[in-house]
mmCIF file of C-alpha atoms in Angstrom:
data_model
loop_
_atom_site.group_PDB
_atom_site.id
_atom_site.type_symbol
_atom_site.label_atom_id
_atom_site.label_comp_id
_atom_site.label_asym_id
_atom_site.label_seq_id
_atom_site.Cartn_x
_atom_site.Cartn_y
_atom_site.Cartn_z
ATOM 1 C CA ARG G 1 100.244 96.394 87.952
ATOM 2 C CA LYS G 2 98.857 98.326 91.250
ATOM 3 C CA GLU G 3 99.083 102.328 90.874
ATOM 4 C CA VAL G 4 101.463 102.596 93.894
ATOM 5 C CA GLU G 5 103.191 99.691 95.542
ATOM 6 C CA GLN G 6 104.502 99.081 98.795
ATOM 7 C CA ASP G 7 106.191 96.523 100.948
ATOM 8 C CA PRO G 8 103.512 96.316 103.691
ATOM 9 C CA GLY G 9 105.875 95.094 106.480
ATOM 10 C CA PRO G 10 106.051 94.943 109.040
ATOM 11 C CA PHE G 11 109.391 96.154 109.522
ATOM 12 C CA ASN G 12 110.503 95.520 113.566
ATOM 13 C CA VAL G 13 113.557 97.707 114.683
ATOM 14 C CA PRO G 14 114.667 98.835 117.873
ATOM 15 C CA GLU G 15 114.657 102.390 118.995
ATOM 16 C CA GLY G 16 117.903 104.421 117.393
ATOM 17 C CA ALA G 17 117.554 102.181 114.036
ATOM 18 C CA THR G 18 117.538 103.460 110.747
ATOM 19 C CA VAL G 19 115.102 102.150 108.495
ATOM 20 C CA ALA G 20 114.266 103.010 105.072
ATOM 21 C CA PHE G 21 110.963 102.366 103.250
ATOM 22 C CA ASN G 22 110.520 101.878 99.375
ATOM 23 C CA CYS G 23 107.370 102.643 97.154
ATOM 24 C CA THR G 24 106.953 102.340 93.160
ATOM 25 C CA TYR G 25 104.305 103.975 91.342
ATOM 26 C CA SER G 26 103.387 103.008 87.827
ATOM 27 C CA ASN G 27 102.089 106.463 86.162
ATOM 28 C CA SER G 28 104.969 108.030 84.526
ATOM 29 C CA ALA G 29 102.913 111.126 84.133
ATOM 30 C CA SER G 30 102.539 111.857 87.942
ATOM 31 C CA GLN G 31 103.949 114.898 89.482
ATOM 32 C CA SER G 32 103.129 114.753 93.139
ATOM 33 C CA PHE G 33 104.441 112.298 95.871
ATOM 34 C CA PHE G 34 104.187 112.504 99.531
ATOM 35 C CA TRP G 35 104.760 110.540 102.445
ATOM 36 C CA TYR G 36 101.781 110.064 104.875
ATOM 37 C CA ARG G 37 101.423 108.097 108.323
ATOM 38 C CA GLN G 38 98.968 106.817 109.492
ATOM 39 C CA ASP G 39 97.936 105.474 113.279
ATOM 40 C CA CYS G 40 95.807 102.629 113.581
ATOM 41 C CA ARG G 41 92.397 103.988 112.776
ATOM 42 C CA LYS G 42 93.116 107.460 112.461
ATOM 43 C CA GLU G 43 93.372 109.625 109.432
ATOM 44 C CA PRO G 44 95.989 109.902 107.446
ATOM 45 C CA LYS G 45 98.699 112.853 108.172
ATOM 46 C CA LEU G 46 101.179 114.275 105.905
ATOM 47 C CA LEU G 47 104.204 113.614 106.602
ATOM 48 C CA MET G 48 106.309 115.258 104.042
ATOM 49 C CA SER G 49 106.333 115.939 100.465
ATOM 50 C CA VAL G 50 108.784 114.249 98.238
ATOM 51 C CA TYR G 51 110.645 116.316 95.964
ATOM 52 C CA SER G 52 112.836 115.471 92.833
ATOM 53 C CA SER G 53 116.071 116.919 94.742
ATOM 54 C CA GLY G 54 115.365 114.707 97.588
ATOM 55 C CA ASN G 55 114.379 116.720 101.018
ATOM 56 C CA GLU G 56 115.076 116.194 104.357
ATOM 57 C CA ASP G 57 112.897 117.157 107.808
ATOM 58 C CA GLY G 58 114.640 116.473 110.807
ATOM 59 C CA ARG G 59 115.419 112.752 110.860
ATOM 60 C CA PHE G 60 113.260 111.849 107.994
ATOM 61 C CA THR G 61 114.316 111.993 104.255
ATOM 62 C CA ALA G 62 112.473 111.610 101.378
ATOM 63 C CA GLN G 63 113.810 110.633 97.892
ATOM 64 C CA LEU G 64 112.286 110.417 94.613
ATOM 65 C CA ASN G 65 113.688 108.720 91.053
ATOM 66 C CA ARG G 66 111.685 109.511 88.261
ATOM 67 C CA ALA G 67 113.534 107.299 86.057
ATOM 68 C CA SER G 68 112.736 104.249 88.102
ATOM 69 C CA GLN G 69 109.278 105.579 89.095
ATOM 70 C CA TYR G 70 110.700 104.898 92.893
ATOM 71 C CA ILE G 71 110.317 107.044 96.036
ATOM 72 C CA SER G 72 111.721 106.191 99.295
ATOM 73 C CA LEU G 73 111.551 107.365 102.910
ATOM 74 C CA LEU G 74 114.561 107.071 105.202
ATOM 75 C CA ILE G 75 113.868 107.396 109.252
ATOM 76 C CA ARG G 76 117.146 107.862 111.087
ATOM 77 C CA ASP G 77 117.138 107.385 115.028
ATOM 78 C CA SER G 78 114.136 105.799 115.291
ATOM 79 C CA LYS G 79 111.597 106.841 118.329
ATOM 80 C CA LEU G 80 109.106 104.623 119.839
ATOM 81 C CA SER G 81 106.760 107.216 118.598
ATOM 82 C CA ASP G 82 107.701 106.559 114.844
ATOM 83 C CA SER G 83 105.572 103.501 115.167
ATOM 84 C CA ALA G 84 102.860 103.590 112.443
ATOM 85 C CA THR G 85 101.998 102.746 109.245
ATOM 86 C CA TYR G 86 103.599 105.025 106.547
ATOM 87 C CA LEU G 87 101.682 105.741 103.262
ATOM 88 C CA CYS G 88 103.147 106.381 100.071
ATOM 89 C CA VAL G 89 100.958 108.769 98.194
ATOM 90 C CA VAL G 90 100.967 109.925 94.636
ATOM 91 C CA ILE G 91 98.599 112.302 92.636
ATOM 92 C CA PRO G 92 98.145 110.837 89.293
ATOM 93 C CA GLY G 93 98.921 112.785 85.998
ATOM 94 C CA SER G 94 100.031 116.530 86.195
ATOM 95 C CA GLY G 95 96.691 118.088 87.359
ATOM 96 C CA ASN G 96 96.660 119.361 91.011
ATOM 97 C CA THR G 97 92.966 118.715 92.197
ATOM 98 C CA GLY G 98 94.294 116.861 95.031
ATOM 99 C CA LYS G 99 93.141 113.583 94.098
ATOM 100 C CA LEU G 100 95.447 111.158 96.060
ATOM 101 C CA ILE G 101 96.274 107.367 94.897
ATOM 102 C CA PHE G 102 97.382 105.737 98.238
ATOM 103 C CA GLY G 103 99.759 102.532 98.449
ATOM 104 C CA GLN G 104 98.768 100.054 101.188
ATOM 105 C CA GLY G 105 101.150 101.276 103.492
ATOM 106 C CA THR G 106 104.270 99.957 105.696
ATOM 107 C CA THR G 107 103.860 98.983 109.086
ATOM 108 C CA LEU G 108 106.914 99.984 111.204
ATOM 109 C CA GLN G 109 106.946 98.979 115.092
ATOM 110 C CA VAL G 110 110.020 100.704 116.655
ATOM 111 C CA LYS G 111 110.783 98.408 119.909
ATOM 112 C CA PRO G 112 112.545 99.711 122.939
ATOM 113 C CA GLU I 1 95.120 124.814 112.382
ATOM 114 C CA PRO I 2 92.156 124.472 110.371
ATOM 115 C CA GLU I 3 90.137 121.251 110.370
ATOM 116 C CA VAL I 4 87.598 119.075 108.789
ATOM 117 C CA THR I 5 84.932 117.640 110.725
ATOM 118 C CA GLN I 6 83.107 114.477 110.716
ATOM 119 C CA THR I 7 80.051 112.942 112.132
ATOM 120 C CA PRO I 8 79.085 110.391 113.203
ATOM 121 C CA SER I 9 82.430 108.938 114.419
ATOM 122 C CA HIS I 10 81.068 105.594 114.359
ATOM 123 C CA GLN I 11 77.935 104.106 113.086
ATOM 124 C CA VAL I 12 76.013 100.669 113.149
ATOM 125 C CA THR I 13 73.724 99.960 110.782
ATOM 126 C CA GLN I 14 71.587 96.833 109.632
ATOM 127 C CA MET I 15 72.163 95.920 105.788
ATOM 128 C CA GLY I 16 69.560 97.211 103.277
ATOM 129 C CA GLN I 17 69.351 100.538 105.375
ATOM 130 C CA GLU I 18 70.283 104.040 104.238
ATOM 131 C CA VAL I 19 73.219 105.782 105.657
ATOM 132 C CA ILE I 20 74.502 109.513 105.585
ATOM 133 C CA LEU I 21 77.813 110.848 106.625
ATOM 134 C CA ARG I 22 78.486 114.059 107.367
ATOM 135 C CA CYS I 23 81.670 116.326 106.910
ATOM 136 C CA VAL I 24 82.082 119.912 107.373
ATOM 137 C CA PRO I 25 84.867 120.989 105.276
ATOM 138 C CA ILE I 26 87.503 123.904 105.569
ATOM 139 C CA SER I 27 85.615 127.146 104.315
ATOM 140 C CA ASN I 28 87.135 128.690 101.363
ATOM 141 C CA HIS I 29 88.371 125.374 99.845
ATOM 142 C CA LEU I 30 87.506 124.397 96.643
ATOM 143 C CA TYR I 31 87.460 120.694 96.700
ATOM 144 C CA PHE I 32 86.011 117.922 98.839
ATOM 145 C CA TYR I 33 86.716 114.395 98.656
ATOM 146 C CA TRP I 34 85.401 111.061 100.118
ATOM 147 C CA TYR I 35 87.608 108.119 100.788
ATOM 148 C CA ARG I 36 87.516 104.897 102.375
ATOM 149 C CA GLN I 37 89.518 102.190 104.208
ATOM 150 C CA ILE I 38 88.309 98.770 104.761
ATOM 151 C CA LEU I 39 89.990 97.298 107.739
ATOM 152 C CA GLY I 40 93.368 96.241 106.864
ATOM 153 C CA GLN I 41 93.372 97.387 103.239
ATOM 154 C CA LYS I 42 94.679 100.802 101.807
ATOM 155 C CA VAL I 43 92.666 104.035 101.528
ATOM 156 C CA GLU I 44 90.582 104.207 98.585
ATOM 157 C CA PHE I 45 89.246 106.948 96.290
ATOM 158 C CA LEU I 46 85.449 107.272 95.852
ATOM 159 C CA VAL I 47 84.695 110.990 94.665
ATOM 160 C CA SER I 48 85.731 114.488 94.312
ATOM 161 C CA PHE I 49 83.217 117.357 94.036
ATOM 162 C CA TYR I 50 83.996 120.889 92.614
ATOM 163 C CA ASN I 51 81.824 123.513 91.904
ATOM 164 C CA ASN I 52 79.010 121.863 93.125
ATOM 165 C CA GLU I 53 79.181 118.888 91.138
ATOM 166 C CA ILE I 54 81.083 115.561 90.913
ATOM 167 C CA SER I 55 84.060 116.175 89.085
ATOM 168 C CA GLU I 56 85.600 112.467 89.445
ATOM 169 C CA LYS I 57 84.384 109.150 90.760
ATOM 170 C CA SER I 58 85.963 105.798 91.299
ATOM 171 C CA GLU I 59 84.416 102.489 90.108
ATOM 172 C CA ILE I 60 83.364 101.748 93.811
ATOM 173 C CA PHE I 61 81.340 104.960 93.727
ATOM 174 C CA ASP I 62 78.195 103.033 91.903
ATOM 175 C CA ASP I 63 74.643 103.911 92.356
ATOM 176 C CA GLN I 64 74.402 103.225 95.615
ATOM 177 C CA PHE I 65 76.403 106.128 96.440
ATOM 178 C CA SER I 66 75.698 109.929 96.477
ATOM 179 C CA VAL I 67 76.912 113.205 97.525
ATOM 180 C CA GLU I 68 75.928 116.558 97.871
ATOM 181 C CA ARG I 69 76.819 119.854 99.398
ATOM 182 C CA PRO I 70 73.051 120.981 100.424
ATOM 183 C CA ASP I 71 73.796 124.286 102.320
ATOM 184 C CA GLY I 72 76.957 125.074 101.400
ATOM 185 C CA SER I 73 78.509 124.026 104.510
ATOM 186 C CA ASN I 74 78.038 120.213 105.034
ATOM 187 C CA PHE I 75 79.231 117.740 102.700
ATOM 188 C CA THR I 76 77.372 114.586 102.587
ATOM 189 C CA LEU I 77 78.074 110.630 101.199
ATOM 190 C CA LYS I 78 74.685 108.829 101.283
ATOM 191 C CA ILE I 79 75.079 104.757 100.869
ATOM 192 C CA ARG I 80 71.348 104.281 99.549
ATOM 193 C CA SER I 81 71.196 100.350 100.609
ATOM 194 C CA THR I 82 74.111 99.367 102.765
ATOM 195 C CA LYS I 83 75.935 96.128 102.402
ATOM 196 C CA LEU I 84 78.316 94.152 104.674
ATOM 197 C CA GLU I 85 81.286 94.857 102.215
ATOM 198 C CA ASP I 86 80.511 98.886 102.780
ATOM 199 C CA SER I 87 81.909 98.286 106.499
ATOM 200 C CA ALA I 88 84.651 100.563 106.583
ATOM 201 C CA MET I 89 86.091 103.977 107.757
ATOM 202 C CA TYR I 90 85.026 106.862 105.777
ATOM 203 C CA PHE I 91 87.536 110.062 105.504
ATOM 204 C CA CYS I 92 86.303 113.543 104.309
ATOM 205 C CA ALA I 93 89.031 115.745 102.917
ATOM 206 C CA SER I 94 88.861 119.308 101.512
ATOM 207 C CA PHE I 95 91.827 120.815 99.180
ATOM 208 C CA PRO I 96 92.039 124.807 98.884
ATOM 209 C CA GLY I 97 92.860 124.191 95.160
ATOM 210 C CA GLN I 98 94.965 127.673 95.203
ATOM 211 C CA GLY I 99 96.889 129.793 97.459
ATOM 212 C CA PRO I 100 100.076 128.839 99.558
ATOM 213 C CA ALA I 101 98.529 125.848 101.184
ATOM 214 C CA GLY I 102 97.425 125.063 97.641
ATOM 215 C CA ASN I 103 99.329 121.411 97.761
ATOM 216 C CA THR I 104 97.673 120.347 100.992
ATOM 217 C CA ILE I 105 94.776 118.219 101.488
ATOM 218 C CA TYR I 106 93.155 118.042 104.856
ATOM 219 C CA PHE I 107 91.510 114.560 106.179
ATOM 220 C CA GLY I 108 88.511 114.506 108.634
ATOM 221 C CA GLU I 109 89.161 112.088 111.718
ATOM 222 C CA GLY I 110 86.933 109.613 109.711
ATOM 223 C CA SER I 111 83.495 108.070 110.507
ATOM 224 C CA TRP I 112 83.697 104.190 111.047
ATOM 225 C CA LEU I 113 80.530 102.386 109.842
ATOM 226 C CA THR I 114 79.756 98.896 110.455
ATOM 227 C CA VAL I 115 76.952 96.922 108.470
ATOM 228 C CA VAL I 116 75.476 94.189 109.982
#
């Protein structure tokens, strides 16, 4: 089983749509979870951390289900500028050394 | 905002040649990393560096790879004898390891390596 697994997509949605991405992770001891955004041939950039209680940042909502080892990202009112690849990222185990395990990413294309 | 800088941004090299990729991490950060991303594939961890030594490395990081921080500033990745399959984007990253931003890792813009 892959350490972090995502549906690669692509997800093609119209502007204004709501879209949800899912991710599963294999290491039950993982403690830290993130969503990163990556534009074509650019570095990954932190979008948001994911907390057990769920968290929201503007149009973006992240959820964590530890029992199912499942992470989600919801984007409301999609903008053209949201077009990118969204990376589910996990720090394995309980340490905080910054080593990140990346999913392969889910590609989002928002169309006018 | 603090930033990690990498050079070169793009390098083309012949198979079998040695390549050195350079990174200037954020000062006062404690952990440094190299990741790579083959075109169309996921970002993969290569190596982490803490307290002037390798703290962890992946299976990818074989004897052809080495890292060092020779002057306390630059953090380099050397590939001794490049292979075609080393063609990838290489990202340097640094991590404070403590303090208010202790949970944030910072990536450089990447060095795109093409082996021909």
